[in-house]
Coordinates of C-alpha atoms and ligand atoms in Angstrom, one line a residue:
X1 CA -84.6 135.8 -186.0
X2 CA -81.3 136.1 -184.6
X3 CA -82.7 134.2 -181.3
X4 CA -84.3 131.8 -183.6
X5 CA -81.0 131.1 -185.6
X6 CA -79.0 130.7 -182.2
X7 CA -81.6 128.0 -180.7
X8 CA -81.4 126.1 -184.1
X9 CA -77.4 126.3 -183.9
X10 CA -77.6 125.0 -180.0
X11 CA -79.9 122.2 -181.0
X12 CA -77.6 121.1 -183.9
X13 CA -74.7 121.0 -181.6
X14 CA -76.2 119.2 -179.0
X15 CA -77.3 116.7 -181.9
X16 CA -73.9 116.4 -183.5
X17 CA -72.4 115.9 -179.8
X18 CA -74.9 113.1 -179.0
X19 CA -74.1 111.3 -182.6
X20 CA -70.5 111.5 -181.5
X21 CA -70.9 110.2 -178.2
X22 CA -72.7 107.5 -179.4
X23 CA -70.5 106.5 -182.3
X24 CA -67.6 106.8 -179.6
X25 CA -69.5 104.6 -177.2
X26 CA -70.6 102.2 -180.0
X27 CA -67.5 101.8 -181.3
X28 CA -66.1 100.8 -178.2
X29 CA -68.9 98.2 -177.4
X30 CA -68.0 96.8 -180.6
X31 CA -64.1 97.1 -180.0
X32 CA -64.9 95.5 -176.7
X33 CA -66.6 92.3 -178.1
X34 CA -64.5 91.3 -180.9
X35 CA -60.8 92.4 -179.2
X36 CA -61.4 90.2 -176.2
X37 CA -60.8 86.6 -178.1
X38 CA -58.3 88.6 -180.6
X39 CA -56.0 88.9 -177.2
X40 CA -56.7 85.4 -176.5
X41 CA -55.3 84.1 -179.8
X42 CA -52.3 86.4 -179.8
X43 CA -51.4 84.3 -176.2
X44 CA -51.5 81.1 -178.3
X45 CA -48.6 79.1 -179.0
X46 CA -48.3 78.3 -182.5
X47 CA -47.1 74.5 -183.4
X48 CA -46.5 73.4 -186.6
X49 CA -46.5 69.7 -186.6
X50 CA -45.6 67.9 -190.0
X51 CA -46.3 64.1 -189.6
X52 CA -44.8 61.8 -191.8
X53 CA -48.1 59.7 -192.9
X54 CA -51.0 57.4 -191.5
X55 CA -49.1 54.0 -192.4
X56 CA -49.8 52.3 -189.1
X57 CA -52.1 52.0 -186.3
X58 CA -49.1 53.2 -184.0
X59 CA -49.4 56.4 -186.6
X60 CA -52.9 56.9 -185.8
X61 CA -52.0 56.8 -182.0
X62 CA -49.2 59.0 -182.2
X63 CA -51.2 61.9 -184.2
X64 CA -54.4 61.6 -181.7
X65 CA -52.2 62.0 -178.8
X66 CA -50.5 65.0 -180.7
X67 CA -53.9 66.5 -181.6
X68 CA -55.3 65.9 -177.7
X69 CA -52.2 67.5 -176.6
X70 CA -52.0 70.8 -178.6
X71 CA -55.6 72.2 -178.3
X72 CA -56.9 75.5 -177.7
X73 CA -57.9 74.8 -174.2
X74 CA -54.2 74.0 -173.3
X75 CA -53.2 77.6 -174.9
X76 CA -52.0 76.0 -178.6
X77 CA -52.9 76.9 -182.4
X78 CA -52.0 73.5 -184.1
X79 CA -51.2 73.5 -187.9
X80 CA -50.9 70.0 -188.7
X81 CA -50.0 68.5 -192.3
X82 CA -49.6 64.7 -192.9
X83 CA -47.0 64.0 -195.5
X84 CA -48.1 60.5 -196.4
X85 CA -44.9 59.1 -196.2
X86 CA -42.9 61.5 -198.4
X87 CA -39.5 63.6 -197.5
X88 CA -40.7 65.8 -199.9
X89 CA -44.1 67.0 -198.7
X90 CA -42.3 67.3 -195.4
X91 CA -40.1 69.6 -196.6
X92 CA -42.8 71.4 -198.0
X93 CA -44.8 71.4 -194.8
X94 CA -41.8 72.6 -192.8
X95 CA -41.2 75.6 -195.3
X96 CA -44.8 76.6 -195.0
X97 CA -44.4 76.9 -191.4
X98 CA -41.5 79.1 -191.2
X99 CA -43.4 81.2 -193.7
X100 CA -46.2 81.1 -191.3
X101 CA -43.8 82.5 -188.7
X102 CA -45.1 79.7 -186.1
X103 CA -43.4 79.5 -182.9
X104 CA -42.5 76.0 -182.8
X105 CA -42.2 73.1 -185.2
X106 CA -42.5 69.4 -184.1
X107 CA -41.7 67.0 -186.9
X108 CA -41.4 62.9 -187.4
X109 CA -38.8 62.5 -190.1
X110 CA -39.8 59.9 -192.3
X111 CA -35.9 59.1 -193.2
X112 CA -32.8 60.5 -191.3
X113 CA -30.9 62.2 -194.0
X114 CA -31.7 65.2 -196.0
X115 CA -32.7 67.9 -193.6
X116 CA -29.8 69.8 -193.2
X117 CA -31.0 72.7 -195.5
X118 CA -34.7 73.1 -194.3
X119 CA -33.4 73.1 -190.6
X120 CA -31.1 75.5 -191.6
X121 CA -33.6 77.7 -192.6
X122 CA -35.6 77.1 -189.5
X123 CA -33.2 78.3 -187.4
X124 CA -32.4 81.2 -189.4
X125 CA -36.0 82.4 -188.8
X126 CA -35.1 81.7 -184.8
X127 CA -38.1 78.7 -185.0
X128 CA -37.2 75.8 -182.4
X129 CA -37.2 72.4 -183.9
X130 CA -38.2 69.6 -181.9
X131 CA -38.1 65.9 -183.4
X132 CA -40.8 63.5 -182.5
X133 CA -40.5 59.8 -182.7
X134 CA -37.7 59.8 -185.2
X135 CA -34.0 60.9 -185.9
X136 CA -32.2 63.1 -188.0
X137 CA -28.9 62.4 -189.4
X138 CA -27.1 66.1 -189.1
X139 CA -23.5 67.2 -188.4
X140 CA -24.5 70.4 -186.5
X141 CA -26.4 69.4 -183.5
X142 CA -28.0 72.8 -183.2
X143 CA -30.4 72.4 -185.6
X144 CA -32.8 70.8 -183.3
X145 CA -33.8 71.8 -179.5
X146 CA -34.4 68.3 -178.6
X147 CA -36.1 65.0 -179.7
X148 CA -38.9 62.7 -177.9
X149 CA -39.2 59.2 -178.9
X150 CA -38.0 55.8 -178.2
X151 CA -34.3 54.1 -177.8
X152 CA -35.0 51.7 -181.2
X153 CA -31.5 49.8 -181.1
X154 CA -32.6 48.7 -177.2
X155 CA -35.9 47.8 -178.7
X156 CA -34.3 45.8 -181.3
X157 CA -31.9 44.3 -178.6
X158 CA -35.2 43.4 -176.4
X159 CA -36.4 41.4 -179.3
X160 CA -32.8 39.4 -179.7
X161 CA -33.0 38.9 -175.9
X162 CA -36.4 37.6 -175.8
X163 CA -35.4 35.1 -178.5
X164 CA -32.2 33.9 -176.8
X165 CA -33.9 33.1 -173.7
X166 CA -36.9 31.7 -175.6
X167 CA -34.6 29.2 -177.6
X168 CA -32.9 28.3 -174.5
X169 CA -36.3 27.6 -172.5
X170 CA -37.1 25.2 -175.2
X171 CA -33.9 23.4 -175.4
X172 CA -32.7 25.0 -179.2
X173 CA -30.2 27.0 -177.7
X174 CA -27.3 25.1 -179.9
X175 CA -29.5 24.2 -182.9
X176 CA -29.8 26.2 -186.3
X177 CA -32.7 28.8 -186.3
X178 CA -33.5 30.1 -189.6
X179 CA -34.7 33.8 -189.3
X180 CA -36.3 36.4 -191.7
X181 CA -36.8 39.8 -191.0
X182 CA -39.5 42.4 -192.0
X183 CA -38.3 45.8 -191.9
X184 CA -40.1 49.2 -191.6
X185 CA -39.4 52.1 -194.3
X186 CA -35.8 52.2 -195.7
X187 CA -33.5 54.6 -193.9
X188 CA -35.8 55.7 -190.9
X189 CA -34.5 55.7 -187.2
X190 CA -37.1 52.9 -186.3
X191 CA -35.8 50.6 -189.3
X192 CA -31.9 51.6 -188.6
X193 CA -32.3 50.9 -184.7
X194 CA -34.3 48.1 -184.7
X195 CA -32.0 46.2 -187.1
X196 CA -29.0 47.4 -185.6
X197 CA -30.2 46.3 -181.9
X198 CA -31.6 42.8 -183.0
X199 CA -28.6 41.9 -185.5
X200 CA -26.0 42.8 -182.9
X201 CA -27.7 40.1 -180.5
X202 CA -27.9 37.6 -183.3
X203 CA -24.2 38.4 -184.2
X204 CA -23.4 36.7 -180.7
X205 CA -25.2 33.2 -181.7
X206 CA -23.5 31.2 -184.2
X207 CA -26.3 29.3 -184.7
X208 CA -28.6 32.0 -185.9
X209 CA -28.9 32.5 -189.6
X210 CA -30.7 35.6 -190.9
X211 CA -31.8 34.1 -194.2
X212 CA -33.1 37.3 -195.7
X213 CA -34.2 41.1 -194.7
X214 CA -36.3 43.6 -196.7
X215 CA -38.2 46.2 -196.6
X216 CA -42.0 46.5 -196.2
X217 CA -42.8 50.3 -195.2
X218 CA -44.3 49.6 -192.2
X219 CA -47.7 48.6 -193.9
X220 CA -49.9 45.4 -193.5
X221 CA -50.3 45.0 -197.5
X222 CA -46.4 44.8 -198.0
X223 CA -45.6 42.7 -195.0
X224 CA -48.0 40.1 -196.7
X225 CA -46.2 40.6 -200.2
X226 CA -42.3 40.3 -198.6
X227 CA -43.6 37.7 -196.4
X228 CA -45.0 35.7 -199.4
X229 CA -41.8 36.1 -201.2
X230 CA -39.7 34.6 -198.1
X231 CA -42.0 31.9 -198.0
X232 CA -41.5 31.0 -201.6
X233 CA -37.9 31.4 -201.4
X234 CA -37.2 29.5 -198.1
X235 CA -38.8 26.1 -197.0
X236 CA -37.3 26.2 -193.5
X237 CA -38.2 29.6 -191.9
X238 CA -38.1 29.2 -187.9
X239 CA -38.9 32.8 -186.8
X240 CA -39.9 36.1 -188.2
X241 CA -38.8 39.5 -186.8
X242 CA -41.3 42.0 -188.1
X243 CA -40.6 45.5 -187.2
X244 CA -44.1 46.7 -186.6
X245 CA -47.3 45.1 -185.7
X246 CA -48.9 46.1 -189.2
X247 CA -46.3 44.5 -191.1
X248 CA -47.0 41.7 -188.6
X249 CA -50.8 41.3 -189.2
X250 CA -50.1 40.9 -193.4
X251 CA -47.1 38.4 -192.4
X252 CA -49.5 35.9 -190.3
X253 CA -51.9 36.3 -193.0
X254 CA -49.4 35.1 -196.0
X255 CA -48.2 32.0 -193.6
X256 CA -51.5 30.8 -192.7
X257 CA -52.2 31.1 -196.5
X258 CA -48.9 28.9 -197.0
X259 CA -50.7 26.3 -194.7
X260 CA -48.0 26.9 -191.9
X261 CA -49.1 27.8 -188.1
X262 CA -47.6 30.7 -186.2
X263 CA -47.0 31.6 -182.9
X264 CA -47.3 29.7 -179.2
X265 CA -46.9 25.8 -180.3
X266 CA -46.9 27.4 -184.0
X267 CA -44.3 26.2 -186.9
X268 CA -43.0 29.8 -187.0
X269 CA -42.2 32.2 -184.1
X270 CA -43.4 35.7 -184.5
X271 CA -41.7 38.7 -182.9
X272 CA -43.4 42.1 -183.6
X273 CA -42.8 45.8 -182.6
X274 CA -45.3 48.5 -181.2
X275 CA -47.7 46.4 -179.1
X276 CA -51.1 48.2 -180.1
X277 CA -54.4 46.3 -178.9
X278 CA -55.2 44.1 -182.1
X279 CA -51.5 42.8 -181.8
X280 CA -51.9 42.6 -178.1
X281 CA -54.9 40.3 -178.6
X282 CA -53.2 38.5 -180.8
X283 CA -50.4 38.0 -178.0
X284 CA -53.0 36.8 -175.5
X285 CA -54.5 34.3 -177.9
X286 CA -50.9 32.9 -178.7
X287 CA -50.6 34.0 -182.4
X288 CA -47.8 36.5 -182.0
X289 CA -45.2 35.3 -179.2
X290 CA -43.7 38.7 -178.3
X291 CA -44.4 42.5 -178.6
X292 CA -41.8 45.1 -178.0
X293 CA -43.9 48.3 -177.0
X294 CA -43.3 51.3 -178.9
X295 CA -45.1 54.2 -177.0
X296 CA -46.9 56.5 -179.5
X297 CA -47.9 58.5 -176.3
X298 CA -45.6 61.3 -176.9
X299 CA -48.2 64.6 -176.7
X300 CA -47.5 65.1 -173.1
X301 CA -43.8 65.0 -173.5
X302 CA -44.1 67.3 -176.2
X303 CA -45.9 69.6 -173.8
X304 CA -43.6 69.6 -171.1
X305 CA -40.9 70.6 -173.2
X306 CA -42.5 73.3 -174.8
X307 CA -43.3 74.5 -171.1
X308 CA -39.5 74.1 -170.6
X309 CA -38.6 76.2 -173.4
X310 CA -40.7 78.8 -172.8
X311 CA -39.8 79.1 -169.4
X312 CA -36.1 79.5 -170.6
X313 CA -35.0 76.1 -169.2
X314 CA -32.2 74.1 -170.3
X315 CA -33.7 70.9 -171.9
X316 CA -31.9 67.7 -172.6
X317 CA -30.7 66.3 -176.0
X318 CA -33.5 63.7 -175.8
X319 CA -36.6 62.1 -173.6
X320 CA -37.2 58.5 -174.3
X321 CA -40.9 57.4 -173.3
X322 CA -41.4 54.1 -171.2
X323 CA -41.6 51.0 -172.7
X324 CA -42.3 47.6 -172.1
X325 CA -42.3 43.8 -173.4
X326 CA -45.6 41.9 -174.0
X327 CA -45.9 38.0 -174.2
X328 CA -48.9 35.7 -173.4
X329 CA -47.5 35.6 -169.5
X330 CA -48.7 39.6 -169.1
X331 CA -51.1 40.7 -171.2
X332 CA -54.1 40.8 -169.2
X333 CA -57.9 41.6 -170.0
X334 CA -57.3 44.6 -167.9
X335 CA -54.5 45.9 -170.3
X336 CA -56.2 45.3 -173.1
X337 CA -59.2 47.2 -172.1
X338 CA -57.0 50.1 -170.8
X339 CA -55.3 50.3 -174.0
X340 CA -56.6 53.0 -176.0
X341 CA -55.0 52.4 -179.2
Ligands
LIG1 O1 -43.1 51.4 -185.0 C1 -44.6 52.0 -187.1 C2 -44.4 53.4 -187.7 O2 -41.3 54.9 -186.2 C3 -41.6 54.0 -184.3 O3 -43.4 54.1 -187.2 C4 -42.3 54.6 -185.5 C5 -42.2 53.3 -186.4 C6 -43.9 52.3 -185.8 O4 -45.0 53.4 -188.7 O5 -45.5 51.2 -186.8

């Protein structure tokens, strides 16, 4: 009896031991399986990107460049938000990035003013902010780590210098030239810079008359509307300076509908900005006289900046992307084929 009980006790002990071992081993297995990706995820750098909208071909290319850079393969977790051209949406997105404790905030500010409070909040949370494409107008420069984008004043000046040369070439240097300007989103860096750059060159020429300048929000629809108004108001427009390709497409439609012609050999000279592929095709066919390039491929630059910040290196206050000028003379078939946007 005694023996029997001790036998069953031993058996129960062995059985329990086996169950415990199985549980330990089994749970170890499960832990190993889902622990590994969790470690990987932990190593990823979380980046919150507040894109200002999707108003233009340029913007679509810029978004693609960012999304192609901040991939999981590159070690990132990207939280992307499109603000649809509204500052309040950007403020909301940035605040949500702060509450999610992202590692970096990248944002393309729709306008330059009104960012102090939210940038202060990011600073207090210890999250570095990198500006992309456009700038902010703040007194405290420590509110952002750096900016990656274009020199918009230089772009505007390039347009002015090109017109100067073109008029000289045509023998019109001293004659009256009537100019209208289609401007981008009011208060945005690209609008401010391109306007400043172009008007500073214009102010050197007494014969240049800027008849009007109006905002058309960088969109094709508004570009067409504003151009239509200009054509109704002014009979003698010689030059259109349009601050992006999308507005240019709309403006050219309006000009043609009014019975006038554009481009090389046409009634109205067209100066545009961005140089997306559709526009470059129109440069090649002579419909747009000149396109001042604005480079949307900023993802790679942003990756490099974050690498530097991660390594504790000092970063510059600004990084400018490389940009060119296109006319019928240098838009080749190869360039058009290579253009990814
Ligand atoms: O030129 C325009 C876009 O800020 C450089 O914004 C950017 C401008 C670009 O909508 O197409």
